[in-house]
Amino acid sequence: MTQKRKRNNGDSSTADSSSDAFPAAEKLLDFSKRTSLIVLSDSDDEPVVVAAAVGETRLSVPEPRLPSARQTRSPVLEQGVFGTPSSSFPAGNSNKRSRVSEKEASARVAAYRLQRSFSQPERKAKQRDSTDTIGAVLVQQVPETESIANVPLGNVDEPLPATASTNSALHKQATKLTRATSAKAATEADVLGSERQSYLQIFDRILHTVLREEAHLFSDQERQILSAFSDLDRHSRYLFTRVYMRKREWLRVSSLNYGEREVVEQSCKYLGAKKQDIEPFFLTEAEINDCEKALTLLLTPELRTLAKSKGIKQLSGRPKETLCSMIMKSTKQRTIVSFFKENKESTTQRVEELINEVVKITGPMICLNATAAELFERLHMVFFRSAVHINDDNTMRSAVLATIGQIRFPKYTIVRSSDIFVSAEHVIQYKALVEVSAAMAVLAASPVKQIDDHKQGWELYLTHRESWIKHIEYLRNNSTGDESGGTERSAIEYWKSHFTPGWALSRIVVRGAKFAATLKQYKSEEEILLSLLSQKVYQLHKRGEWYERLTLLYTTHLRPKRAKGNGEAQEQVLLLLKLGRETCIRAIQDSNVNSISLHAIFKQLRAIEGKLELEERFQYKHPRVSLEWRNAPERTVYGVRIKDRTRRGPSLWDGDDQVPCSVEELALWRYRSLGYHGLHSENAMATTLFSLLFWDIIFYPIPGVLDTEYQSRPLDMMSDAFYVSRKALIEQRLEQILAGEFLGAIESNYEAEFGAECVGVSWDITADNLLTVAQYMGGKGLEAICRVLAKEYRLKSSGFPDLCLWNKNTKKVMFVEVKSPKDKLSDMQRDWIDILLKNGIEVELCLVREGGKNGPAE
């Protein structure tokens, strides 16, 4: 840490805080001053938020989800059925748009949730016995059978069991720390407001859970820091959590509206004080040694005032950066008087005085200590199993929203695994490599013209190139022959490999290949791709992309220029074509290559064999591939396009209700005239049906995938391990669907889980619409869609047709992909169309063209 400097702050004082009361947590709740918040809970059910106003008692339930802006202005009703003004509706259609129906819907949802919350007599008894503070929740007893991640603070009564990865002394230290944290939670629960306490409650739970189960991932010194943090008073810990969730920058103490001014100032002093051998959690203004950085902490009016005091003129209209530059230049210049003084004033002294002047203006300042920030980032990474920086991740925010009742996660059994991360050294390496990979991702997003950014990304890869080569050699020497996830055991091990330094290193290498392509270093790119394909441990879902790119290198980019008439060059072209053909054959035989890449690679293979002039009997054939996708029948509709050159994004069209609409919404109007009802649902219809049908399987308690109570999906949902590790359960459910047993599951899960945050589920689609679509689709079509999503959810959760339509007269469902002029089908969309047609589901390609409602313009 930098050496603190002594300075005279004069008689400067901090500005008054904007409010004496704690503000609402991220302004998510807007309770009046007359309202207090009570949270009642038991071990079996979600907390019930009760807002008790003075002189009355009322229940506050989350408002029901209303249709999005796109849906409310489209010709689709809130229930998802086509709708127009009442005069245009067919007879007997009760789905009319009105304010009354929305209010009634809200009342029904609120009553439904309220009934579920208070329907059981035992819950009512527990609520009567509960106290009116969050503290009652924190000190609540939990059954011994409940997962440790669900244990509220204040219930650490049993010693930690000994495990292979930890020793008894470590467990005793962790137990002592968590007990101390629990005692503080019980005695200080009423100090903070309920909304604000949610942040600290989650922070303490993270600390408590990780230290109980994965304390071996932190050194003795780091555990001492965490212990010192738990010993802080509740206000100081809360202030740290809020500053931690902000950007890593200097903050004025006077701007911290996290409590009363005196309390905040005192907490800053505690957090900025060094205790024994433990560094402070906050840096104070005494650590500011960068003059240019100090100037950026001032507001523009403050900079102008400071510049005037130094005799700088012509300040009007100058931006902040210019003012800082002018002040720095003035500070470093020596005046004639100071030049002839016997004791000449050094530049360092003048810079020091300028920093003091800045601090007098700002008042006390704090900044998160980098050491403490890095430690708590690792703590959160271990808890959430996420390596994303806290400022770029929604996990902590989602946890806060769930705690204060704004969102609800599904109920499931938490089976937290303590062996996801192997050791403390691996955690540190993994986090460092992930941060490098994230920096490369930012550089890769730069336009190609900003070539320096891409060169910088390439240099980052070169820094880790030797480590990757050594790691590939290690994998080759220690291969077990079953890394590809073909069995349940290997699938679990494959999933755990996501949290190893090797996996993070592989992400750096993959991005290095993209930088090599941008910089046209094709030989280096070939070397990288060959190294990636030589292993079957990391990122198996990308192997198809690597084969495609490697084949393109052989057939195009590595091909010598002007080979015609040059015998040696022609031989090299022939050799490269043969290498390309061998690469395609390897790809087709690789079981990890997905169907989309397989189709593209097969086309590459046929093109290469054509150039090699191979006879048909010598051409490679394989049962996995088919050259052509099925084509959907086309339908052309017309509409008036709204032309606005100043607008960017999707095209706008004039809807039948004279309101601008998207091309998909225009197609909905046209299909309504043909007797169809439907939705512009895109992927939501397929993923919602899948999640409702496989709800219990998605949240099946497999160790290491449901590690916290704040998950909308298992951690392995987007990996190849999801299907393999649940294969028996998934196949059994698919057989039930094929036999026609699916309507009951959709209806019961929709009713029981309505509003819960679950992957792929759109609660805007009503249960009636889901049941109608599933019934008309039939078991065969529904089973085919669910099988594809179960095996390749990450890949196939996109590309589904835009419109889901059904005809009540014919009792048939049809999916429609809508394309505006100059828009083409992607390979993913063509693959989904082929899957649907192959399983007897009607699909159309709707081409929207400019013209009148009934035909093209004359």
Tab-separated table of N, CA, C and O in Angstrom, residues 75-151:
chain	number	residue	atom	x	y	z
A	75	PRO	N	-51.693	-6.344	-32.359
A	75	PRO	CA	-53.050	-6.865	-32.468
A	75	PRO	C	-53.263	-8.118	-31.642
A	75	PRO	O	-54.226	-8.831	-31.833
A	76	VAL	N	-52.362	-8.412	-30.719
A	76	VAL	CA	-52.517	-9.585	-29.870
A	76	VAL	C	-53.031	-9.146	-28.514
A	76	VAL	O	-52.500	-8.221	-27.919
A	77	LEU	N	-54.031	-9.812	-28.017
A	77	LEU	CA	-54.605	-9.457	-26.730
A	77	LEU	C	-53.698	-9.887	-25.595
A	77	LEU	O	-52.748	-10.617	-25.764
A	78	GLU	N	-54.024	-9.395	-24.383
A	78	GLU	CA	-53.263	-9.786	-23.214
A	78	GLU	C	-53.236	-11.302	-23.046
A	78	GLU	O	-52.276	-11.883	-22.575
A	79	GLN	N	-54.336	-11.975	-23.409
A	79	GLN	CA	-54.366	-13.419	-23.316
A	79	GLN	C	-53.589	-14.068	-24.454
A	79	GLN	O	-53.429	-15.277	-24.482
A	80	GLY	N	-53.152	-13.312	-25.426
A	80	GLY	CA	-52.362	-13.858	-26.515
A	80	GLY	C	-53.187	-14.196	-27.735
A	80	GLY	O	-52.670	-14.696	-28.716
A	81	VAL	N	-54.506	-13.910	-27.759
A	81	VAL	CA	-55.341	-14.218	-28.906
A	81	VAL	C	-55.526	-12.965	-29.728
A	81	VAL	O	-55.475	-11.854	-29.209
A	82	PHE	N	-55.720	-13.136	-31.030
A	82	PHE	CA	-55.894	-11.972	-31.884
A	82	PHE	C	-57.035	-11.096	-31.376
A	82	PHE	O	-58.063	-11.558	-30.936
A	83	GLY	N	-56.826	-9.792	-31.481
A	83	GLY	CA	-57.874	-8.888	-31.050
A	83	GLY	C	-57.846	-7.595	-31.818
A	83	GLY	O	-56.805	-7.099	-32.214
A	84	THR	N	-58.980	-7.021	-32.059
A	84	THR	CA	-59.153	-5.724	-32.692
A	84	THR	C	-60.255	-5.025	-31.943
A	84	THR	O	-60.802	-5.563	-30.982
A	85	PRO	N	-60.616	-3.794	-32.301
A	85	PRO	CA	-61.756	-3.169	-31.643
A	85	PRO	C	-62.977	-4.078	-31.680
A	85	PRO	O	-63.137	-4.924	-32.565
A	86	SER	N	-63.850	-3.929	-30.675
A	86	SER	CA	-64.937	-4.874	-30.470
A	86	SER	C	-65.816	-5.028	-31.694
A	86	SER	O	-66.357	-6.092	-31.945
A	87	SER	N	-65.960	-3.996	-32.499
A	87	SER	CA	-66.809	-4.102	-33.672
A	87	SER	C	-66.249	-5.047	-34.710
A	87	SER	O	-66.960	-5.539	-35.560
A	88	SER	N	-64.928	-5.320	-34.641
A	88	SER	CA	-64.297	-6.167	-35.654
A	88	SER	C	-64.176	-7.607	-35.211
A	88	SER	O	-63.700	-8.440	-35.956
A	89	PHE	N	-64.576	-7.912	-33.964
A	89	PHE	CA	-64.403	-9.265	-33.457
A	89	PHE	C	-65.466	-10.189	-34.012
A	89	PHE	O	-66.619	-9.782	-34.191
A	90	PRO	N	-65.116	-11.428	-34.225
A	90	PRO	CA	-66.133	-12.415	-34.588
A	90	PRO	C	-67.103	-12.592	-33.440
A	90	PRO	O	-66.789	-12.327	-32.287
A	91	ALA	N	-68.284	-13.045	-33.739
A	91	ALA	CA	-69.294	-13.233	-32.713
A	91	ALA	C	-68.822	-14.265	-31.706
A	91	ALA	O	-68.252	-15.285	-32.036
A	92	GLY	N	-69.108	-13.967	-30.441
A	92	GLY	CA	-68.765	-14.906	-29.380
A	92	GLY	C	-67.371	-14.757	-28.839
A	92	GLY	O	-67.016	-15.421	-27.890
A	93	ASN	N	-66.563	-13.873	-29.399
A	93	ASN	CA	-65.196	-13.678	-28.906
A	93	ASN	C	-65.234	-12.711	-27.730
A	93	ASN	O	-65.597	-11.559	-27.878
A	94	SER	N	-64.836	-13.195	-26.579
A	94	SER	CA	-64.897	-12.375	-25.370
A	94	SER	C	-63.575	-11.743	-25.028
A	94	SER	O	-63.459	-11.066	-24.020
A	95	ASN	N	-62.562	-11.950	-25.860
A	95	ASN	CA	-61.238	-11.422	-25.560
A	95	ASN	C	-61.122	-9.983	-26.017
A	95	ASN	O	-60.448	-9.664	-26.978
A	96	LYS	N	-61.792	-9.077	-25.347
A	96	LYS	CA	-61.781	-7.670	-25.711
A	96	LYS	C	-60.767	-6.930	-24.857
A	96	LYS	O	-60.624	-7.189	-23.672
A	97	ARG	N	-60.111	-5.973	-25.491
A	97	ARG	CA	-59.130	-5.162	-24.781
A	97	ARG	C	-59.849	-4.047	-24.021
A	97	ARG	O	-60.609	-3.285	-24.594
A	98	SER	N	-59.619	-3.959	-22.736
A	98	SER	CA	-60.236	-2.892	-21.943
A	98	SER	C	-59.470	-2.734	-20.650
A	98	SER	O	-58.784	-3.627	-20.194
A	99	ARG	N	-59.609	-1.576	-20.018
A	99	ARG	CA	-58.970	-1.339	-18.731
A	99	ARG	C	-59.573	-2.238	-17.645
A	99	ARG	O	-58.906	-2.683	-16.746
A	100	VAL	N	-60.860	-2.506	-17.763
A	100	VAL	CA	-61.521	-3.327	-16.763
A	100	VAL	C	-60.911	-4.728	-16.732
A	100	VAL	O	-60.656	-5.287	-15.683
A	101	SER	N	-60.648	-5.289	-17.891
A	101	SER	CA	-60.111	-6.648	-17.919
A	101	SER	C	-58.727	-6.710	-17.291
A	101	SER	O	-58.378	-7.679	-16.638
A	102	GLU	N	-57.909	-5.657	-17.496
A	102	GLU	CA	-56.583	-5.637	-16.885
A	102	GLU	C	-56.698	-5.578	-15.362
A	102	GLU	O	-55.977	-6.253	-14.646
A	103	LYS	N	-57.612	-4.742	-14.865
A	103	LYS	CA	-57.781	-4.651	-13.414
A	103	LYS	C	-58.273	-5.979	-12.840
A	103	LYS	O	-57.832	-6.430	-11.786
A	104	GLU	N	-59.207	-6.571	-13.536
A	104	GLU	CA	-59.715	-7.851	-13.072
A	104	GLU	C	-58.618	-8.906	-13.073
A	104	GLU	O	-58.513	-9.723	-12.148
A	105	ALA	N	-57.793	-8.889	-14.120
A	105	ALA	CA	-56.685	-9.844	-14.172
A	105	ALA	C	-55.724	-9.628	-13.009
A	105	ALA	O	-55.271	-10.577	-12.373
A	106	SER	N	-55.419	-8.359	-12.711
A	106	SER	CA	-54.526	-8.055	-11.594
A	106	SER	C	-55.126	-8.531	-10.280
A	106	SER	O	-54.440	-9.100	-9.428
A	107	ALA	N	-56.416	-8.294	-10.101
A	107	ALA	CA	-57.069	-8.709	-8.863
A	107	ALA	C	-57.073	-10.223	-8.716
A	107	ALA	O	-56.851	-10.757	-7.625
A	108	ARG	N	-57.300	-10.919	-9.830
A	108	ARG	CA	-57.327	-12.371	-9.757
A	108	ARG	C	-55.953	-12.938	-9.401
A	108	ARG	O	-55.837	-13.856	-8.595
A	109	VAL	N	-54.899	-12.375	-10.013
A	109	VAL	CA	-53.550	-12.856	-9.713
A	109	VAL	C	-53.186	-12.567	-8.266
A	109	VAL	O	-52.622	-13.404	-7.555
A	110	ALA	N	-53.525	-11.352	-7.792
A	110	ALA	CA	-53.215	-10.994	-6.410
A	110	ALA	C	-53.963	-11.901	-5.437
A	110	ALA	O	-53.400	-12.379	-4.449
A	111	ALA	N	-55.247	-12.145	-5.712
A	111	ALA	CA	-56.029	-13.017	-4.844
A	111	ALA	C	-55.489	-14.439	-4.847
A	111	ALA	O	-55.433	-15.117	-3.821
A	112	TYR	N	-55.061	-14.871	-6.045
A	112	TYR	CA	-54.513	-16.227	-6.169
A	112	TYR	C	-53.242	-16.385	-5.343
A	112	TYR	O	-53.081	-17.344	-4.592
A	113	ARG	N	-52.339	-15.414	-5.448
A	113	ARG	CA	-51.093	-15.482	-4.682
A	113	ARG	C	-51.362	-15.364	-3.190
A	113	ARG	O	-50.735	-16.033	-2.370
A	114	LEU	N	-52.298	-14.508	-2.823
A	114	LEU	CA	-52.624	-14.321	-1.420
A	114	LEU	C	-53.217	-15.595	-0.836
A	114	LEU	O	-52.900	-16.009	0.270
A	115	GLN	N	-54.062	-16.254	-1.625
A	115	GLN	CA	-54.669	-17.493	-1.173
A	115	GLN	C	-53.607	-18.572	-0.962
A	115	GLN	O	-53.644	-19.313	0.013
A	116	ARG	N	-52.641	-18.624	-1.871
A	116	ARG	CA	-51.573	-19.606	-1.742
A	116	ARG	C	-50.697	-19.323	-0.536
A	116	ARG	O	-50.198	-20.231	0.113
A	117	SER	N	-50.507	-18.029	-0.224
A	117	SER	CA	-49.625	-17.658	0.877
A	117	SER	C	-50.253	-17.950	2.239
A	117	SER	O	-49.557	-18.208	3.212
A	118	PHE	N	-51.581	-17.894	2.333
A	118	PHE	CA	-52.233	-17.999	3.633
A	118	PHE	C	-53.267	-19.123	3.680
A	118	PHE	O	-54.212	-19.072	4.457
A	119	SER	N	-53.113	-20.127	2.808
A	119	SER	CA	-54.117	-21.171	2.742
A	119	SER	C	-53.931	-22.246	3.809
A	119	SER	O	-54.872	-22.932	4.166
A	120	GLN	N	-52.737	-22.385	4.342
A	120	GLN	CA	-52.463	-23.475	5.265
A	120	GLN	C	-52.560	-22.993	6.706
A	120	GLN	O	-51.966	-21.984	7.076
A	121	PRO	N	-53.276	-23.702	7.557
A	121	PRO	CA	-53.450	-23.280	8.947
A	121	PRO	C	-52.138	-23.170	9.690
A	121	PRO	O	-51.949	-22.253	10.485
A	122	GLU	N	-51.215	-24.128	9.431
A	122	GLU	CA	-49.962	-24.055	10.166
A	122	GLU	C	-49.167	-22.810	9.821
A	122	GLU	O	-48.439	-22.276	10.662
A	123	ARG	N	-49.288	-22.317	8.584
A	123	ARG	CA	-48.584	-21.108	8.222
A	123	ARG	C	-49.173	-19.913	8.958
A	123	ARG	O	-48.471	-19.014	9.389
A	124	LYS	N	-50.482	-19.878	9.107
A	124	LYS	CA	-51.112	-18.784	9.845
A	124	LYS	C	-50.629	-18.765	11.290
A	124	LYS	O	-50.375	-17.710	11.859
A	125	ALA	N	-50.492	-19.964	11.881
A	125	ALA	CA	-50.029	-20.018	13.260
A	125	ALA	C	-48.614	-19.498	13.378
A	125	ALA	O	-48.278	-18.751	14.298
A	126	LYS	N	-47.767	-19.859	12.412
A	126	LYS	CA	-46.388	-19.365	12.439
A	126	LYS	C	-46.338	-17.863	12.259
A	126	LYS	O	-45.518	-17.183	12.847
A	127	GLN	N	-47.215	-17.335	11.422
A	127	GLN	CA	-47.212	-15.892	11.196
A	127	GLN	C	-47.636	-15.151	12.452
A	127	GLN	O	-47.122	-14.080	12.769
A	128	ARG	N	-48.593	-15.714	13.193
A	128	ARG	CA	-49.027	-15.032	14.419
A	128	ARG	C	-47.911	-15.009	15.446
A	128	ARG	O	-47.817	-14.095	16.257
A	129	ASP	N	-47.052	-16.056	15.399
A	129	ASP	CA	-45.970	-16.131	16.375
A	129	ASP	C	-44.728	-15.375	15.935
A	129	ASP	O	-43.782	-15.242	16.697
A	130	SER	N	-44.704	-14.899	14.685
A	130	SER	CA	-43.514	-14.228	14.161
A	130	SER	C	-43.415	-12.821	14.719
A	130	SER	O	-44.410	-12.195	15.086
A	131	THR	N	-42.202	-12.291	14.743
A	131	THR	CA	-42.013	-10.904	15.153
A	131	THR	C	-42.158	-9.998	13.970
A	131	THR	O	-42.324	-10.444	12.849
A	132	ASP	N	-42.047	-8.678	14.195
A	132	ASP	CA	-42.276	-7.725	13.112
A	132	ASP	C	-40.976	-7.205	12.538
A	132	ASP	O	-40.914	-6.105	12.031
A	133	THR	N	-39.912	-7.984	12.599
A	133	THR	CA	-38.642	-7.534	12.012
A	133	THR	C	-38.012	-8.663	11.234
A	133	THR	O	-38.351	-9.836	11.388
A	134	ILE	N	-37.053	-8.289	10.398
A	134	ILE	CA	-36.282	-9.277	9.650
A	134	ILE	C	-35.493	-10.171	10.589
A	134	ILE	O	-35.184	-11.304	10.275
A	135	GLY	N	-35.188	-9.659	11.771
A	135	GLY	CA	-34.420	-10.456	12.716
A	135	GLY	C	-35.057	-11.782	13.013
A	135	GLY	O	-34.376	-12.774	13.287
A	136	ALA	N	-36.400	-11.822	12.976
A	136	ALA	CA	-37.083	-13.084	13.225
A	136	ALA	C	-36.739	-14.108	12.161
A	136	ALA	O	-36.675	-15.304	12.417
A	137	VAL	N	-36.530	-13.627	10.950
A	137	VAL	CA	-36.160	-14.537	9.870
A	137	VAL	C	-34.732	-15.015	10.049
A	137	VAL	O	-34.406	-16.182	9.821
A	138	LEU	N	-33.863	-14.100	10.487
A	138	LEU	CA	-32.443	-14.434	10.563
A	138	LEU	C	-32.140	-15.457	11.650
A	138	LEU	O	-31.214	-16.244	11.522
A	139	VAL	N	-32.879	-15.431	12.759
A	139	VAL	CA	-32.575	-16.331	13.870
A	139	VAL	C	-33.482	-17.536	13.890
A	139	VAL	O	-33.528	-18.282	14.854
A	140	GLN	N	-34.200	-17.773	12.853
A	140	GLN	CA	-35.183	-18.853	12.793
A	140	GLN	C	-34.507	-20.214	12.769
A	140	GLN	O	-33.467	-20.401	12.180
A	141	GLN	N	-35.094	-21.193	13.429
A	141	GLN	CA	-34.559	-22.541	13.431
A	141	GLN	C	-34.870	-23.226	12.111
A	141	GLN	O	-35.913	-23.020	11.526
A	142	VAL	N	-33.950	-24.066	11.668
A	142	VAL	CA	-34.091	-24.762	10.393
A	142	VAL	C	-33.957	-26.252	10.633
A	142	VAL	O	-33.112	-26.684	11.410
A	143	PRO	N	-34.794	-27.074	9.989
A	143	PRO	CA	-34.664	-28.527	10.160
A	143	PRO	C	-33.285	-29.015	9.766
A	143	PRO	O	-32.642	-28.470	8.878
A	144	GLU	N	-32.819	-30.066	10.418
A	144	GLU	CA	-31.481	-30.592	10.141
A	144	GLU	C	-31.358	-31.110	8.725
A	144	GLU	O	-30.276	-31.150	8.161
A	145	THR	N	-32.464	-31.523	8.124
A	145	THR	CA	-32.404	-32.090	6.788
A	145	THR	C	-32.270	-31.053	5.703
A	145	THR	O	-32.016	-31.380	4.553
A	146	GLU	N	-32.412	-29.764	6.033
A	146	GLU	CA	-32.364	-28.742	4.999
A	146	GLU	C	-30.933	-28.488	4.573
A	146	GLU	O	-30.006	-28.615	5.361
A	147	SER	N	-30.755	-28.161	3.321
A	147	SER	CA	-29.422	-27.877	2.791
A	147	SER	C	-28.794	-26.714	3.534
A	147	SER	O	-29.470	-25.780	3.943
A	148	ILE	N	-27.477	-26.776	3.717
A	148	ILE	CA	-26.789	-25.734	4.478
A	148	ILE	C	-26.929	-24.381	3.831
A	148	ILE	O	-26.925	-23.356	4.500
A	149	ALA	N	-27.074	-24.338	2.487
A	149	ALA	CA	-27.221	-23.048	1.812
A	149	ALA	C	-28.522	-22.370	2.169
A	149	ALA	O	-28.674	-21.181	1.965
A	150	ASN	N	-29.482	-23.128	2.732
A	150	ASN	CA	-30.759	-22.547	3.112
A	150	ASN	C	-30.814	-22.154	4.576
A	150	ASN	O	-31.825	-21.656	5.051
A	151	VAL	N	-29.752	-22.435	5.334
A	151	VAL	CA	-29.777	-22.136	6.764
A	151	VAL	C	-29.694	-20.642	6.976
A	151	VAL	O	-28.738	-20.002	6.554
